[in-house]
Amino acid sequence: EVMESIVQKIRDSLSTPFSLRSHQATISASIGKATFPMNGKTPDELLKFADARMYEEKCPAATPRR
């Protein structure tokens, strides 16, 4: 899937270690995905759906899949 490939590229870029005041640091991101029109037809609907998916990614056991 194209979207999953883009998300993975973002995660790979963010996971690259960098120096921060003589310490090695990394960052990560929780990314919620939504596609038009399947997951919403307005910007608000798409953002709401993507936000819900982002939280599901953070706590998969706490939120049942739809």
Steps between C-alpha positions, in 0.01 A plus 500: 500500500633844405388668821669235716821550302489875565432447871795258521731752330397764754562260790838398356604863466393584853671195652842601373710579810629856537725685744343717764745667739747211472226235540355271236127551462222361284139598455194312386151590389152361522338552164129475430396433142176592326403491136241697308217410450519159674570640848332838468375756253592819681830616652346474847384143441841400366682659794267332749556161339878546477511614863312189611739278302799676655374422851428140399864475392616635836280262704383213279366295791292787636308576179313233302558497125220611268 
